[in-house]
Short mmCIF file of C-alpha atoms in Angstrom, two decimals:
data_model
loop_
_atom_site.label_atom_id
_atom_site.label_comp_id
_atom_site.label_asym_id
_atom_site.label_seq_id
_atom_site.Cartn_x
_atom_site.Cartn_y
_atom_site.Cartn_z
CA MET J 1 28.50 -42.13 -78.81
CA SER J 2 28.27 -38.40 -78.54
CA MET J 3 31.16 -36.10 -79.52
CA ALA J 4 31.02 -33.71 -76.61
CA THR J 5 33.39 -33.00 -73.73
CA PRO J 6 35.32 -35.93 -72.28
CA HIS J 7 33.94 -37.98 -69.40
CA LEU J 8 35.75 -40.73 -67.66
CA THR J 9 34.20 -43.32 -65.39
CA HIS J 10 36.32 -45.84 -63.45
CA SER J 11 35.10 -48.96 -61.76
CA HIS J 12 36.10 -49.89 -58.21
CA PRO J 13 37.62 -51.91 -56.71
CA PRO J 14 40.39 -52.83 -59.19
CA THR J 15 41.03 -56.35 -60.38
CA LEU J 16 44.53 -57.56 -59.53
CA ILE J 17 46.10 -60.29 -61.69
CA SER J 18 49.73 -61.55 -61.95
CA HIS J 19 51.58 -63.57 -64.64
CA SER J 20 55.12 -64.66 -65.30
CA PRO J 21 57.23 -62.64 -67.75
CA ALA J 22 58.19 -64.23 -71.05
CA ARG J 23 61.77 -64.89 -72.06
CA LEU J 24 63.49 -62.28 -74.20
CA LEU J 25 65.58 -63.12 -77.26
CA ARG J 26 68.92 -61.59 -78.15
CA PRO J 27 68.45 -58.59 -80.43
CA THR J 28 69.81 -58.73 -83.92
CA ARG J 29 69.78 -55.77 -86.36
CA ALA J 30 67.55 -56.10 -89.41
CA THR J 31 69.18 -56.22 -92.83
CA PRO J 32 67.74 -55.46 -96.33
CA VAL J 33 66.21 -58.36 -98.22
CA SER J 34 67.41 -59.49 -101.61
CA GLY J 35 66.21 -61.58 -104.53
CA ASN J 36 62.90 -60.88 -106.29
CA MET J 37 61.48 -58.91 -103.39
CA THR J 38 61.48 -55.12 -103.22
CA THR J 39 64.71 -53.85 -101.73
CA THR J 40 65.30 -50.93 -99.41
CA ASP J 41 67.36 -49.22 -102.20
CA GLN J 42 64.13 -48.57 -104.02
CA PHE J 43 62.91 -46.69 -100.96
CA LYS J 44 66.14 -44.80 -100.05
CA ASP J 45 64.19 -41.67 -99.21
CA TYR J 46 62.20 -43.51 -96.52
CA HIS J 47 63.23 -44.11 -92.91
CA PRO J 48 66.35 -46.36 -93.11
CA SER J 49 64.85 -48.99 -90.79
CA LEU J 50 61.86 -49.55 -93.11
CA GLU J 51 61.92 -52.92 -94.87
CA VAL J 52 59.35 -53.16 -97.66
CA LEU J 53 58.21 -56.57 -99.04
CA GLY J 54 56.11 -57.03 -102.13
CA GLY J 55 54.14 -60.06 -100.91
CA ALA J 56 50.35 -59.93 -100.94
CA ARG J 57 50.34 -56.27 -101.89
CA ASP J 58 51.47 -57.06 -105.42
CA MET J 59 50.06 -60.62 -105.78
CA PHE J 60 46.56 -60.26 -104.46
CA CYS J 61 45.80 -56.55 -104.02
CA PRO J 62 47.02 -54.53 -107.01
CA VAL J 63 44.40 -51.90 -106.24
CA ILE J 64 46.28 -51.11 -103.01
CA LYS J 65 49.44 -50.40 -104.98
CA THR J 66 47.43 -47.98 -107.21
CA HIS J 67 46.06 -46.12 -104.19
CA LEU J 68 49.42 -45.96 -102.45
CA GLY J 69 50.84 -44.25 -105.53
CA ARG J 70 48.37 -41.38 -105.36
CA PRO J 71 49.75 -38.03 -104.21
CA TYR J 72 48.68 -36.84 -100.78
CA ASN J 73 46.27 -33.93 -100.97
CA HIS J 74 46.37 -32.16 -97.65
CA TYR J 75 43.49 -30.36 -95.96
CA PRO J 76 43.51 -26.69 -97.05
CA VAL J 77 45.67 -24.38 -94.88
CA PHE J 78 45.63 -26.47 -91.65
CA GLY J 79 47.17 -29.48 -93.37
CA SER J 80 49.66 -27.56 -95.49
CA ASN J 81 52.45 -27.84 -92.85
CA ARG J 82 53.14 -30.67 -90.44
CA HIS J 83 53.67 -28.28 -87.51
CA ILE J 84 50.46 -26.34 -88.23
CA GLU J 85 48.54 -29.57 -88.52
CA THR J 86 49.92 -31.01 -85.27
CA ILE J 87 49.34 -27.81 -83.25
CA PHE J 88 45.91 -27.23 -84.68
CA ALA J 89 44.82 -30.76 -83.79
CA ALA J 90 46.22 -30.41 -80.29
CA PHE J 91 44.16 -27.34 -79.52
CA PHE J 92 41.06 -27.64 -81.63
CA ARG J 93 40.35 -31.32 -82.25
CA ASN J 94 37.19 -32.45 -80.47
CA ILE J 95 37.49 -35.22 -77.84
CA PRO J 96 34.80 -37.97 -78.06
CA ASP J 97 32.87 -38.65 -74.89
CA VAL J 98 33.66 -42.19 -73.77
CA ASN J 99 32.71 -43.95 -70.50
CA TYR J 100 35.39 -46.37 -69.38
CA LYS J 101 35.44 -49.29 -67.04
CA ARG J 102 38.94 -49.38 -65.58
CA GLU J 103 40.73 -52.56 -64.68
CA CYS J 104 43.99 -52.49 -62.72
CA LEU J 105 46.57 -55.26 -63.18
CA ARG J 106 49.27 -56.04 -60.61
CA THR J 107 52.70 -56.88 -62.15
CA PRO J 108 55.23 -59.33 -60.70
CA ASP J 109 57.27 -56.39 -59.25
CA ASP J 110 54.10 -55.07 -57.47
CA GLY J 111 53.73 -52.34 -60.06
CA THR J 112 50.33 -51.45 -61.56
CA VAL J 113 49.10 -50.88 -65.12
CA THR J 114 45.56 -50.20 -66.16
CA LEU J 115 43.19 -51.33 -68.91
CA ASP J 116 40.33 -48.99 -69.86
CA TRP J 117 37.48 -50.92 -71.52
CA VAL J 118 34.42 -49.33 -73.00
CA SER J 119 31.78 -49.40 -70.25
CA GLY J 120 28.97 -51.88 -70.92
CA ASP J 121 30.70 -53.88 -73.64
CA ALA J 122 31.29 -56.83 -71.25
CA ARG J 123 27.54 -57.29 -71.08
CA THR J 124 26.51 -56.51 -74.63
CA LEU J 125 29.18 -57.92 -76.90
CA PRO J 126 29.63 -61.66 -77.59
CA ASP J 127 32.71 -63.36 -76.14
CA ASN J 128 34.13 -63.97 -79.64
CA THR J 129 34.03 -60.29 -80.63
CA PRO J 130 37.43 -59.29 -82.04
CA ILE J 131 39.52 -57.21 -79.60
CA LEU J 132 41.55 -54.14 -80.45
CA LEU J 133 44.27 -53.32 -77.98
CA LEU J 134 45.39 -49.69 -78.22
CA LEU J 135 48.91 -48.60 -77.15
CA PRO J 136 49.23 -44.81 -76.86
CA GLY J 137 52.37 -42.77 -77.46
CA LEU J 138 54.86 -41.49 -74.87
CA SER J 139 52.99 -40.23 -71.80
CA GLY J 140 49.66 -40.82 -73.61
CA GLY J 141 46.61 -42.70 -72.46
CA SER J 142 42.88 -43.31 -72.77
CA ASP J 143 42.13 -39.62 -72.21
CA ASP J 144 43.94 -38.45 -75.34
CA SER J 145 41.86 -37.38 -78.37
CA TYR J 146 43.68 -39.50 -80.94
CA VAL J 147 43.19 -42.63 -78.82
CA ARG J 148 39.48 -41.88 -78.29
CA HIS J 149 38.88 -41.18 -82.00
CA MET J 150 40.34 -44.57 -82.91
CA LEU J 151 38.38 -46.22 -80.13
CA VAL J 152 35.11 -44.74 -81.34
CA ARG J 153 35.70 -45.72 -84.94
CA ALA J 154 36.58 -49.32 -84.05
CA ARG J 155 33.72 -49.59 -81.57
CA ASN J 156 31.25 -48.40 -84.20
CA LYS J 157 32.50 -51.19 -86.47
CA GLY J 158 31.58 -53.77 -83.73
CA TRP J 159 35.03 -54.28 -82.12
CA ARG J 160 35.68 -54.65 -78.48
CA VAL J 161 38.29 -52.01 -77.67
CA VAL J 162 40.68 -51.67 -74.69
CA VAL J 163 43.38 -49.05 -73.97
CA PHE J 164 46.60 -50.08 -72.29
CA ASN J 165 47.73 -47.24 -70.01
CA SER J 166 51.38 -47.48 -68.90
CA ARG J 167 52.33 -46.81 -65.30
CA GLY J 168 51.20 -43.35 -64.24
CA CYS J 169 49.58 -42.53 -67.61
CA ALA J 170 45.90 -41.39 -67.72
CA ASP J 171 45.97 -41.17 -63.94
CA SER J 172 46.98 -44.83 -63.52
CA PRO J 173 48.28 -45.55 -60.01
CA VAL J 174 52.02 -45.86 -59.44
CA THR J 175 52.76 -48.42 -56.71
CA THR J 176 56.55 -48.92 -57.01
CA PRO J 177 59.50 -46.60 -57.78
CA GLN J 178 59.59 -47.70 -61.42
CA MET J 179 57.87 -46.14 -64.42
CA TYR J 180 57.97 -47.49 -67.99
CA SER J 181 60.36 -47.35 -70.90
CA ALA J 182 60.68 -47.98 -74.67
CA SER J 183 62.62 -51.15 -73.96
CA PHE J 184 60.54 -52.84 -71.27
CA LEU J 185 57.97 -55.29 -72.58
CA GLY J 186 56.98 -57.05 -69.33
CA ASP J 187 53.96 -54.87 -68.68
CA LEU J 188 52.61 -55.44 -72.17
CA ASP J 189 53.11 -59.18 -71.75
CA GLU J 190 51.04 -59.08 -68.58
CA VAL J 191 48.27 -57.25 -70.43
CA VAL J 192 48.27 -59.61 -73.42
CA ASN J 193 48.15 -62.68 -71.21
CA HIS J 194 45.26 -61.20 -69.16
CA VAL J 195 43.22 -60.24 -72.22
CA VAL J 196 43.52 -63.53 -74.02
CA THR J 197 42.72 -65.40 -70.80
CA ARG J 198 39.62 -63.27 -70.27
CA TYR J 199 38.42 -63.69 -73.88
CA PRO J 200 39.92 -66.96 -75.19
CA LYS J 201 37.45 -67.18 -78.10
CA ALA J 202 38.29 -63.71 -79.51
CA ASN J 203 40.94 -62.70 -82.03
CA LEU J 204 43.32 -60.11 -80.61
CA TYR J 205 44.71 -57.18 -82.65
CA GLY J 206 46.99 -54.37 -81.61
CA ALA J 207 47.47 -50.78 -82.69
CA GLY J 208 50.13 -48.46 -81.41
CA TRP J 209 51.29 -44.91 -81.95
CA SER J 210 54.86 -43.56 -81.63
CA MET J 211 56.44 -45.18 -78.56
CA GLY J 212 53.47 -47.50 -78.22
CA ALA J 213 54.08 -48.61 -81.82
CA ASN J 214 57.81 -49.12 -81.09
CA ILE J 215 56.93 -51.32 -78.08
CA LEU J 216 54.31 -53.25 -80.05
CA VAL J 217 56.70 -54.05 -82.91
CA GLN J 218 59.43 -55.11 -80.50
CA TYR J 219 56.96 -57.35 -78.73
CA LEU J 220 55.85 -58.97 -81.98
CA GLY J 221 59.46 -59.63 -82.96
CA LYS J 222 60.90 -61.01 -79.75
CA GLU J 223 58.19 -62.22 -77.32
CA ALA J 224 56.48 -65.61 -77.33
CA GLY J 225 53.21 -63.90 -76.59
CA ALA J 226 53.21 -62.42 -80.12
CA ARG J 227 51.40 -65.56 -81.24
CA ASN J 228 48.32 -64.23 -79.46
CA PHE J 229 47.96 -61.41 -81.99
CA SER J 230 46.06 -62.00 -85.24
CA GLY J 231 47.25 -58.69 -86.69
CA ALA J 232 48.69 -55.35 -85.69
CA VAL J 233 49.16 -51.75 -86.90
CA SER J 234 52.17 -49.53 -86.17
CA MET J 235 51.58 -45.80 -86.62
CA CYS J 236 54.24 -43.06 -86.59
CA ASN J 237 56.82 -45.51 -85.18
CA PRO J 238 60.23 -43.91 -84.56
CA PHE J 239 61.85 -47.31 -85.28
CA ASN J 240 65.33 -45.89 -84.61
CA LEU J 241 65.31 -44.10 -81.28
CA VAL J 242 68.76 -42.69 -81.67
CA MET J 243 67.78 -40.82 -84.83
CA SER J 244 64.53 -39.79 -83.23
CA ASP J 245 66.32 -38.29 -80.31
CA GLU J 246 68.61 -36.31 -82.65
CA ASP J 247 65.60 -35.02 -84.58
CA LEU J 248 63.83 -33.85 -81.41
CA CYS J 249 66.85 -31.72 -80.61
CA GLN J 250 66.76 -29.77 -83.85
CA GLY J 251 64.75 -26.74 -85.04
CA PHE J 252 60.99 -26.56 -84.36
CA ASN J 253 61.03 -30.10 -82.95
CA LYS J 254 62.57 -28.74 -79.76
CA ILE J 255 59.05 -27.55 -78.88
CA TYR J 256 57.71 -31.07 -79.04
CA ASN J 257 60.69 -32.25 -76.98
CA ARG J 258 59.99 -29.78 -74.21
CA SER J 259 56.26 -30.58 -74.30
CA LEU J 260 56.82 -34.37 -73.96
CA ALA J 261 59.43 -33.80 -71.26
CA LYS J 262 56.97 -31.65 -69.32
CA ALA J 263 54.32 -34.38 -69.61
CA LEU J 264 56.73 -37.08 -68.34
CA SER J 265 58.03 -34.99 -65.43
CA GLY J 266 54.42 -34.10 -64.58
CA ILE J 267 53.56 -37.74 -64.13
CA LEU J 268 56.69 -38.27 -62.01
CA LYS J 269 55.93 -35.27 -59.73
CA LYS J 270 52.58 -36.81 -58.73
CA HIS J 271 54.45 -39.75 -57.27
CA LEU J 272 57.72 -38.19 -55.99
CA MET J 273 57.27 -39.71 -52.49
CA LEU J 274 57.98 -43.13 -53.96
CA PHE J 275 61.36 -41.94 -55.21
CA GLU J 276 62.51 -39.84 -52.25
CA ASP J 277 65.15 -42.20 -50.81
CA ILE J 278 65.91 -44.25 -53.91
CA GLY J 279 69.63 -43.34 -53.99
CA GLY J 280 72.08 -44.92 -56.41
CA ASP J 281 72.71 -43.29 -59.81
CA TYR J 282 69.21 -41.81 -59.92
CA ASN J 283 68.84 -38.03 -60.37
CA ILE J 284 65.21 -37.56 -59.56
CA GLN J 285 65.47 -33.78 -59.45
CA LEU J 286 66.75 -33.77 -63.00
CA ALA J 287 63.90 -36.05 -64.16
CA ALA J 288 61.23 -34.11 -62.22
CA ASN J 289 62.38 -30.84 -63.80
CA ALA J 290 63.33 -32.21 -67.22
CA GLU J 291 63.46 -29.76 -70.11
CA THR J 292 64.04 -32.53 -72.64
CA ILE J 293 63.20 -36.26 -72.88
CA ARG J 294 66.87 -36.96 -72.60
CA ASP J 295 66.98 -35.20 -69.21
CA TYR J 296 64.16 -37.44 -67.99
CA ASP J 297 65.78 -40.60 -69.31
CA GLU J 298 69.14 -39.62 -67.79
CA GLY J 299 67.67 -38.98 -64.38
CA LEU J 300 65.28 -41.94 -64.20
CA THR J 301 64.63 -44.24 -67.13
CA ARG J 302 68.12 -45.51 -68.01
CA VAL J 303 68.91 -46.12 -64.33
CA SER J 304 65.64 -47.92 -63.64
CA PHE J 305 66.18 -50.36 -66.54
CA GLY J 306 69.90 -50.97 -66.02
CA PHE J 307 71.53 -49.00 -68.84
CA LYS J 308 74.87 -47.28 -68.45
CA SER J 309 73.84 -44.25 -70.55
CA VAL J 310 70.89 -42.79 -72.36
CA ASP J 311 72.56 -43.59 -75.66
CA GLU J 312 72.80 -47.27 -74.71
CA TYR J 313 69.14 -47.22 -73.66
CA LEU J 314 68.08 -45.68 -77.00
CA GLN J 315 70.25 -48.03 -79.03
CA LYS J 316 68.77 -51.12 -77.36
CA SER J 317 65.19 -49.93 -77.64
CA CYS J 318 64.86 -49.74 -81.42
CA SER J 319 62.07 -51.76 -82.98
CA ALA J 320 64.05 -51.68 -86.24
CA ASP J 321 66.23 -54.38 -84.72
CA TYR J 322 63.24 -56.73 -84.35
CA ILE J 323 60.92 -56.06 -87.23
CA LYS J 324 62.39 -58.81 -89.41
CA TYR J 325 61.40 -61.37 -86.82
CA VAL J 326 57.73 -60.31 -86.86
CA ARG J 327 55.52 -63.16 -88.12
CA THR J 328 52.18 -61.50 -87.31
CA PRO J 329 50.47 -59.59 -90.15
CA LEU J 330 51.69 -55.99 -89.55
CA LEU J 331 50.71 -52.74 -91.22
CA CYS J 332 53.15 -49.86 -90.71
CA ILE J 333 51.86 -46.36 -91.43
CA GLN J 334 54.56 -43.66 -91.68
CA ALA J 335 55.03 -40.18 -93.04
CA ILE J 336 57.72 -39.89 -95.70
CA LEU J 337 60.92 -38.67 -94.10
CA PHE J 338 63.91 -37.28 -95.94
CA TYR J 339 67.30 -37.42 -94.30
CA PRO J 340 70.60 -35.80 -95.34
CA GLU J 341 73.05 -38.07 -97.21
CA SER J 342 75.29 -38.13 -94.08
CA CYS J 343 72.61 -40.03 -92.09
#
């Protein structure tokens, strides 16, 4: 594939498919392990929701432990600071040119989510080709550079790749007055059921970033459909959304908060007619003009999904509460975070 300006091709008309949602299990907070396994005390400087197990890393792959112990050597100048690296990538990273074939799925509540497959793969790849399902971050989709770079790398290795776009993301249609959230797994369940039905001979793998990673880990820990995954990767997962919300309200992170809020409100503004007469506890004006993610969640998200407050929504959307129930092979990739002793 060429690495030029982005080009998006959608197929018409959309395919509409419906499934029944899976049963959710009661959440239980994860606790540190004990015995001969590695404990969280040995990793006290890491995110408090991270649970590290020795397992195959020490038994079968000692070379991995050696490589993980190496210091990180950043790219000169542009990689010397996390903010510089993030901003530089946002403005200067090239976007691979990918032609997509879009498939629209109708959900039980008459909502719509989309799957973007690589155009032509349905004809050229065998039915048993392993599938990589990509879950972008908050407000992200198949048009984002980080998603396309992962897609191109996986596709060049012979994988069949598909991007799951949440409602309204990547110009996906919005057909009901409900968007998406960090706690709602029904749409992902519809997608998983559809993909495994379409390619029953293929192994399914998942990879998610940020909120997509949080949703993926929750799904693996609490949904029956997790058995359909042969493996998964969680990248930059906030794990604890309460702490993440606090971090986004501090220092330079406020810029990211405003940027994400603008992206969310921008999606909502495209579909305001659906929300005009919704009434109730909704504050659509607040959400449509949100200056922070919390504003958006207060005006729309927490009401849509039945939470009394934004804090309750965040507390009940943490993948840290479900990771100990994950039985699917799962790789978590995180930056090292240091928190004050009071956290």
